[in-house]
Amino acid sequence: MIIDVQKAAEILRSEDVVALPTETVYGLAADASSIIALKKVFDLKQRPADNPLIVHVAGISQAHTMADTGTNDFLLLANEFWPGPLTLVLPKKPGVLDIITAGLETVAIRMPDHPKTLAVIEKSGPVAAPSANRSGKPSPTRPEHVLDDFGDDLPVVDGGTCSVGLESTVLDLSGSTPAILRPGKITADEIEEIIGKKVSAEAAGNDQRRRSPGTRYSHYKPSASVNWISPTSSQTHRPGTLYIYHTHTPTDTGNNVILFEGDYLEFAKSLYDLYRTADKKKYKYILIEPLPDATLSPIIPALLNRIQRSVSN
Ligand code: TXA
Ligand code: MG
C-alpha cells in the first residue's frame, strides 16, 4: 500500500513498520526507541537476531543522541558525505536498544539522501532500518519490489527507483584504524582523502566477521543461479538465461541480453532489478561479463562484492 510522508510518520509513532526510500535501497523502518516495532522488523524479514540494524537519522544532531560522535573523523566524514551512502559505525550511547545493535557496543548510523525519508525522520525521530527485502533476497530498489516480498498491505512511501541501487558503504570508526566492513558507492580513496589517514579494506577474515555480523549470511541471491561468463564460452545466447554485458557488445542480441556499454553506475543501479526480473521471467541462469579493474569506475568494488556474493558455487 502506497502512503505519504505524514502517514508514514504516524505509523512509526504508533510503533508499526513502514518501508522508506533511500538513494541506495528501500529500508524497512521502525522507530529506533520502540522494541515492539523493532521486533516486527526482525519477524517480517525473518532476520537473525545477531545481525544488527543501521539507524537512519535526519542530521548530525540526531546522530549525537545515538552514538559517541566525539571523533574528528566522524565530523569530517558526515559533513562531506551526508546525506549519502556512507554508514558510520561508532561507540553507542547507553540508551541505544540491544535489539538494534545485536548486543554490540557499537551502533551503525547514516543519513540517507532522499527528501521524503528525511521529512519522515524529522517528524518521527531516528529509525532503524534494514533493507526492505526478505532475508536472502536481493535488496529492493523500487516500491514494487517491497510489495512483491511482503504483500500489498505493507505501507510503502514511493520514492521512485533508487539512484545508487547498491547498499551503503559501511565504515567502522570504533577501532584504532578506520575499516571498511562493506564496500559501497563511497570508496576507501574518497574517505582517505577527507580524513587524511589510511583506511583498511581487507576481505572478510575472522576478525571482520566479528565486527560486521551481516557478512556471515548469504545475501543478494535471486532464485536463478548467477555466474560469470567464461571468456572461452560460445557467443550464442540460449533462451531461459539472462546475459549481462557492460563492455563487450555481442552481435547476437535479444531481450534476454542486457548491455550497459561502459555505464557502470547504471549497471549498479539496475543489478537487483535485473535479478528480480529474471526470477519473474523464470530464467534459470544469469550470466555476467567479468568486471574489469576498479580504475574504470569507482563503483566497481561494490558491484563486484554484490555479484560475487550472489554467484552460485
Ligand atoms: O544502504 C543501506 O545501508 C541500506 C539502506 C536501507 O540504508 N540498509 C542496509 O541494511 O543495507 P542491512 O541491514 O541490509 O545491512 C546492514 C549492514 C549489515 O551487514 C550489518 O551487519 C551491518 O550493517 N551493521 C549494522 N550495525 C553494525 C555494527 N554495530 N557493527 C558492524 N556492522 C554493523
Ligand atoms: Mg540487507
XYZ file of C-alpha atoms and ligand atoms in Angstrom:
347
model
C 0.000 0.000 0.000
C 1.455 3.366 -1.030
C 1.318 6.034 1.710
C 2.515 9.633 2.091
C 5.124 11.178 4.395
C 2.581 12.286 7.018
C 1.025 8.828 7.274
C 4.474 7.195 7.463
C 5.406 9.348 10.468
C 2.086 8.447 12.142
C 2.622 4.714 11.573
C 6.134 4.938 13.041
C 4.821 6.793 16.084
C 2.200 4.085 16.596
C 5.048 1.508 16.850
C 4.460 -0.091 13.467
C 6.762 -0.554 10.460
C 6.886 1.207 7.111
C 9.139 0.908 4.031
C 11.028 4.089 3.133
C 13.003 5.004 0.001
C 16.676 5.905 0.188
C 19.236 6.596 -2.541
C 20.732 3.085 -2.032
C 17.841 0.636 -1.483
C 14.433 0.729 0.274
C 14.579 0.259 4.047
C 12.047 -1.423 6.377
C 11.859 1.183 9.120
C 10.897 1.090 12.792
C 11.125 3.786 15.490
C 14.602 3.260 16.997
C 13.151 3.618 20.501
C 10.356 1.022 20.135
C 11.221 -2.590 20.992
C 7.771 -3.656 19.739
C 8.306 -2.105 16.307
C 11.897 -3.345 16.058
C 10.753 -6.903 16.809
C 8.260 -6.607 13.949
C 11.141 -5.764 11.574
C 13.081 -8.888 12.601
C 9.931 -11.062 12.351
C 8.811 -9.726 8.969
C 12.266 -10.112 7.424
C 12.972 -13.402 9.212
C 16.280 -11.762 10.086
C 18.635 -13.485 12.561
C 18.734 -11.595 15.875
C 22.547 -11.402 15.796
C 22.584 -9.222 12.657
C 22.399 -5.555 13.795
C 20.445 -2.756 12.101
C 21.540 0.633 10.733
C 19.981 3.670 12.456
C 18.867 6.325 9.946
C 18.978 9.938 11.080
C 17.815 13.241 9.571
C 21.012 15.079 10.517
C 24.182 15.162 12.601
C 22.346 16.328 15.742
C 20.183 13.168 15.762
C 23.377 11.093 15.382
C 24.727 12.664 18.598
C 21.766 11.204 20.502
C 22.606 7.624 19.427
C 26.403 7.444 19.299
C 29.581 8.764 20.775
C 30.401 11.051 17.863
C 33.424 12.604 19.558
C 35.961 11.710 16.872
C 37.123 14.273 14.372
C 36.836 11.628 11.640
C 33.080 11.374 12.235
C 32.518 15.100 11.782
C 34.741 15.334 8.717
C 33.009 12.393 7.031
C 29.450 13.333 7.988
C 29.984 16.897 6.785
C 31.388 15.667 3.487
C 29.197 12.680 2.645
C 25.860 13.088 4.496
C 23.188 12.877 3.349
C 24.623 9.986 1.335
C 25.538 6.305 1.049
C 28.035 6.149 3.934
C 27.213 4.305 7.188
C 29.478 5.020 10.167
C 29.972 2.500 12.993
C 30.618 4.301 16.296
C 30.592 3.512 20.039
C 26.897 3.538 21.019
C 25.230 5.734 23.638
C 23.973 3.725 26.659
C 20.291 4.197 25.735
C 20.528 2.508 22.309
C 18.478 -0.703 22.378
C 20.319 -4.054 22.245
C 17.888 -5.332 19.619
C 19.316 -2.719 17.191
C 22.997 -3.439 17.873
C 22.628 -7.206 18.477
C 24.292 -6.603 21.813
C 27.416 -4.952 20.322
C 28.964 -1.890 21.967
C 28.773 -0.048 18.615
C 25.935 1.339 16.510
C 25.821 1.860 12.713
C 24.389 5.251 11.630
C 23.685 7.006 8.353
C 21.753 9.970 6.978
C 20.023 8.794 3.784
C 19.778 11.084 0.763
C 16.075 11.102 -0.025
C 13.853 14.147 0.632
C 10.742 12.108 1.540
C 12.586 9.895 4.015
C 14.391 12.836 5.618
C 10.996 14.526 6.053
C 9.623 11.363 7.739
C 12.617 11.035 10.107
C 12.437 14.720 11.048
C 8.906 14.062 12.297
C 9.415 10.566 13.777
C 12.965 10.733 15.147
C 15.691 8.168 14.267
C 14.538 4.913 12.656
C 16.349 1.585 12.477
C 16.006 0.041 9.020
C 17.486 -2.968 7.261
C 16.944 -3.338 3.518
C 13.214 -3.990 2.884
C 13.604 -7.458 1.354
C 13.031 -10.868 2.847
C 16.361 -12.156 4.197
C 18.437 -13.776 1.450
C 16.591 -11.993 -1.419
C 18.087 -9.135 -3.464
C 17.588 -5.722 -1.857
C 14.606 -3.704 -3.185
C 15.326 -0.727 -5.436
C 11.702 0.059 -6.410
C 8.469 0.165 -4.377
C 7.102 -2.859 -6.309
C 9.996 -4.981 -5.037
C 8.945 -4.322 -1.436
C 5.307 -5.180 -2.169
C 6.394 -8.341 -4.039
C 8.262 -9.550 -0.933
C 5.806 -8.520 1.802
C 2.405 -8.193 0.095
C 0.228 -5.185 -0.723
C -0.704 -4.456 2.894
C 2.797 -3.302 3.801
C 2.874 0.529 3.862
C 5.491 1.961 1.469
C 6.480 5.575 0.753
C 7.013 5.738 -3.026
C 10.331 7.419 -3.747
C 10.756 6.030 -7.262
C 13.766 3.988 -8.344
C 16.803 4.224 -6.037
C 19.525 6.278 -7.703
C 22.530 4.261 -6.446
C 20.928 0.802 -6.258
C 23.576 -0.868 -4.019
C 23.686 -0.684 -0.207
C 25.801 1.954 1.563
C 29.497 1.707 2.341
C 29.858 0.595 5.999
C 32.888 2.187 7.686
C 33.883 1.180 11.217
C 35.259 4.177 13.128
C 35.230 2.431 16.517
C 38.642 0.727 16.242
C 42.202 2.024 16.139
C 42.132 2.306 12.318
C 39.049 3.004 10.196
C 37.936 -0.166 8.383
C 35.510 -0.709 5.520
C 33.175 -3.559 6.507
C 31.075 -3.396 3.318
C 32.098 -1.618 0.070
C 29.612 0.824 -1.477
C 29.493 3.900 -3.687
C 31.744 5.924 -1.334
C 35.211 4.425 -1.802
C 38.219 3.954 0.502
C 40.125 6.537 -1.602
C 37.421 9.180 -1.117
C 37.355 8.506 2.647
C 41.151 8.636 2.964
C 41.195 11.942 1.156
C 38.814 13.506 3.711
C 40.305 12.114 6.936
C 43.931 12.090 5.781
C 44.651 8.591 7.008
C 44.754 5.037 5.719
C 41.545 3.019 5.708
C 41.709 -0.782 5.833
C 39.510 -2.664 3.400
C 40.614 -6.247 3.963
C 38.479 -9.148 2.756
C 36.231 -10.976 5.237
C 38.662 -12.615 7.656
C 37.730 -13.866 11.103
C 38.200 -10.526 12.753
C 35.990 -8.786 10.239
C 33.296 -11.383 10.677
C 33.179 -10.497 14.328
C 32.960 -6.798 13.574
C 30.387 -6.993 10.778
C 27.929 -9.731 11.648
C 25.963 -9.301 8.407
C 28.840 -10.608 6.280
C 28.254 -14.076 7.737
C 24.925 -14.523 5.997
C 24.167 -15.426 2.411
C 22.884 -12.330 0.654
C 21.711 -10.800 -2.560
C 20.690 -14.089 -4.129
C 17.997 -14.384 -6.790
C 16.484 -17.855 -7.420
C 18.226 -18.061 -10.817
C 21.806 -19.202 -10.498
C 24.288 -16.381 -11.117
C 27.658 -16.910 -12.758
C 30.379 -15.115 -14.677
C 30.509 -15.558 -18.441
C 33.525 -17.709 -19.229
C 35.883 -15.933 -21.658
C 36.067 -19.118 -23.725
C 32.293 -19.699 -23.962
C 30.487 -19.537 -27.300
C 28.730 -16.358 -28.369
C 25.290 -17.904 -28.804
C 22.676 -16.857 -26.297
C 20.332 -19.549 -25.024
C 16.713 -18.838 -24.059
C 15.988 -19.109 -20.313
C 19.272 -17.369 -19.494
C 19.770 -13.644 -18.844
C 23.074 -12.304 -20.199
C 24.534 -9.068 -18.818
C 27.375 -7.282 -20.620
C 28.968 -3.974 -19.637
C 31.908 -3.631 -22.042
C 31.564 -6.198 -24.820
C 28.757 -5.777 -27.379
C 27.823 -9.182 -28.807
C 26.483 -9.449 -32.346
C 23.764 -11.878 -31.270
C 21.283 -9.859 -29.153
C 17.698 -10.317 -27.933
C 15.503 -9.351 -24.993
C 17.482 -11.686 -22.704
C 20.718 -9.799 -23.496
C 21.364 -6.613 -21.472
C 24.085 -4.116 -22.479
C 25.478 -1.322 -20.290
C 28.167 -0.106 -22.706
C 30.613 1.139 -20.071
C 27.982 2.768 -17.825
C 28.867 1.073 -14.505
C 26.699 3.407 -12.408
C 23.676 2.385 -14.483
C 24.678 -1.291 -14.120
C 24.869 -0.899 -10.302
C 21.504 0.885 -10.254
C 19.875 -1.929 -12.270
C 21.533 -5.052 -10.807
C 18.910 -6.041 -8.207
C 16.028 -5.149 -10.533
C 17.556 -7.436 -13.189
C 17.886 -10.241 -10.619
C 14.242 -9.850 -9.664
C 13.075 -9.582 -13.291
C 14.994 -12.772 -14.144
C 13.142 -14.581 -11.345
C 9.758 -13.255 -12.516
C 10.502 -14.500 -16.014
C 11.581 -17.850 -14.529
C 15.068 -17.669 -16.027
C 17.287 -20.469 -14.728
C 20.617 -18.704 -15.177
C 22.057 -15.191 -15.077
C 25.448 -14.871 -16.782
C 27.509 -11.711 -16.282
C 30.569 -10.476 -18.188
C 33.556 -10.466 -15.753
C 34.222 -6.982 -14.314
C 37.367 -5.018 -15.199
C 39.807 -3.247 -12.917
C 38.346 -0.765 -10.411
C 40.165 2.127 -12.122
C 37.443 2.180 -14.798
C 34.747 3.214 -12.291
C 34.701 3.747 -8.505
C 31.502 1.682 -8.176
C 33.272 -1.489 -9.424
C 34.458 -2.824 -5.988
C 30.885 -2.610 -4.633
C 29.403 -4.154 -7.779
C 31.979 -6.967 -7.695
C 31.271 -7.610 -3.990
C 27.496 -7.938 -4.545
C 27.774 -10.091 -7.679
C 30.433 -12.325 -6.100
C 28.136 -12.953 -3.110
C 25.310 -13.994 -5.431
C 27.428 -16.301 -7.610
C 26.464 -19.957 -7.212
C 29.160 -22.297 -6.049
O 22.187 1.342 2.113
C 21.957 0.761 3.176
O 22.813 0.649 4.084
C 20.565 0.161 3.359
C 19.553 1.300 3.414
C 18.164 0.839 3.783
O 20.020 2.295 4.294
N 20.494 -0.651 4.532
C 21.063 -1.881 4.621
O 20.800 -2.526 5.811
O 21.734 -2.378 3.726
P 21.106 -4.050 6.080
O 20.508 -4.347 7.395
O 20.658 -4.867 4.930
O 22.686 -4.109 6.230
C 23.312 -3.510 7.359
C 24.736 -3.977 7.471
C 24.806 -5.436 7.882
O 25.881 -6.064 7.199
C 25.106 -5.333 9.406
O 25.765 -6.454 9.911
C 25.981 -4.094 9.440
O 25.387 -3.214 8.501
N 25.957 -3.483 10.783
C 24.920 -2.913 11.431
N 25.282 -2.492 12.660
C 26.601 -2.799 12.804
C 27.550 -2.627 13.855
N 27.231 -2.064 15.011
N 28.814 -3.071 13.639
C 29.154 -3.652 12.468
N 28.302 -3.841 11.431
C 27.037 -3.431 11.599
Mg 20.151 -6.309 3.579
